[in-house]
Amino acid sequence: VTPENLAQWIDAGCAGAGLGSDLYRAGQSVERTAQQAAAFVKAYREAVQ
């Protein structure tokens, strides 16, 4: 699941999603992880409006 396709999963009826390596990869900076987390939050909010 990515921020770009999260809405498709929600629209298909999924009640949850595994963020996995699109959220965090080993050695990734805190800043990058925060950016990805923010992108997922934004995507979720837009999908459930």
PDB file of C-alpha atoms in Angstrom:
ATOM      1  CA  VAL A   1       0.000   0.000   0.000  1.00  0.00           C
ATOM      2  CA  THR A   2       1.229   3.486  -0.863  1.00  0.00           C
ATOM      3  CA  PRO A   3      -0.203   6.954  -0.306  1.00  0.00           C
ATOM      4  CA  GLU A   4      -1.044   6.971  -4.005  1.00  0.00           C
ATOM      5  CA  ASN A   5      -3.212   3.826  -3.889  1.00  0.00           C
ATOM      6  CA  LEU A   6      -4.571   3.890  -0.326  1.00  0.00           C
ATOM      7  CA  ALA A   7      -7.913   5.324  -1.485  1.00  0.00           C
ATOM      8  CA  GLN A   8      -8.392   2.397  -3.879  1.00  0.00           C
ATOM      9  CA  TRP A   9      -8.017  -0.058  -1.004  1.00  0.00           C
ATOM     10  CA  ILE A  10     -10.428   1.893   1.183  1.00  0.00           C
ATOM     11  CA  ASP A  11     -12.925   2.160  -1.679  1.00  0.00           C
ATOM     12  CA  ALA A  12     -12.678  -1.623  -2.111  1.00  0.00           C
ATOM     13  CA  GLY A  13     -13.865  -2.065   1.467  1.00  0.00           C
ATOM     14  CA  CYS A  14     -10.639  -2.614   3.352  1.00  0.00           C
ATOM     15  CA  ALA A  15     -10.864  -1.661   7.012  1.00  0.00           C
ATOM     16  CA  GLY A  16      -7.102  -1.366   7.411  1.00  0.00           C
ATOM     17  CA  ALA A  17      -3.863  -1.360   5.457  1.00  0.00           C
ATOM     18  CA  GLY A  18      -0.314  -2.493   6.107  1.00  0.00           C
ATOM     19  CA  LEU A  19       2.026   0.391   5.457  1.00  0.00           C
ATOM     20  CA  GLY A  20       5.247  -1.628   5.608  1.00  0.00           C
ATOM     21  CA  SER A  21       8.279  -0.659   3.599  1.00  0.00           C
ATOM     22  CA  ASP A  22       6.621   2.307   1.941  1.00  0.00           C
ATOM     23  CA  LEU A  23       6.512   3.948   5.360  1.00  0.00           C
ATOM     24  CA  TYR A  24       9.930   2.862   6.603  1.00  0.00           C
ATOM     25  CA  ARG A  25      12.993   1.145   5.172  1.00  0.00           C
ATOM     26  CA  ALA A  26      16.021   0.148   7.199  1.00  0.00           C
ATOM     27  CA  GLY A  27      18.437   3.046   7.571  1.00  0.00           C
ATOM     28  CA  GLN A  28      15.913   5.639   6.442  1.00  0.00           C
ATOM     29  CA  SER A  29      16.151   9.065   8.049  1.00  0.00           C
ATOM     30  CA  VAL A  30      13.662  10.281  10.613  1.00  0.00           C
ATOM     31  CA  GLU A  31      12.808  13.134   8.261  1.00  0.00           C
ATOM     32  CA  ARG A  32      11.937  10.781   5.395  1.00  0.00           C
ATOM     33  CA  THR A  33       9.835   8.613   7.694  1.00  0.00           C
ATOM     34  CA  ALA A  34       7.964  11.705   8.896  1.00  0.00           C
ATOM     35  CA  GLN A  35       7.339  12.766   5.282  1.00  0.00           C
ATOM     36  CA  GLN A  36       5.960   9.350   4.401  1.00  0.00           C
ATOM     37  CA  ALA A  37       3.782   9.256   7.517  1.00  0.00           C
ATOM     38  CA  ALA A  38       2.368  12.676   6.643  1.00  0.00           C
ATOM     39  CA  ALA A  39       1.655  11.497   3.096  1.00  0.00           C
ATOM     40  CA  PHE A  40      -0.271   8.488   4.428  1.00  0.00           C
ATOM     41  CA  VAL A  41      -2.285  10.656   6.826  1.00  0.00           C
ATOM     42  CA  LYS A  42      -3.148  13.077   4.015  1.00  0.00           C
ATOM     43  CA  ALA A  43      -4.120  10.231   1.684  1.00  0.00           C
ATOM     44  CA  TYR A  44      -6.318   8.642   4.347  1.00  0.00           C
ATOM     45  CA  ARG A  45      -8.087  11.886   5.172  1.00  0.00           C
ATOM     46  CA  GLU A  46      -8.777  12.562   1.505  1.00  0.00           C
ATOM     47  CA  ALA A  47     -10.043   9.009   0.974  1.00  0.00           C
ATOM     48  CA  VAL A  48     -12.590   9.093   3.789  1.00  0.00           C
ATOM     49  CA  GLN A  49     -14.030  12.559   3.135  1.00  0.00           C
TER      50      GLN A  49
END
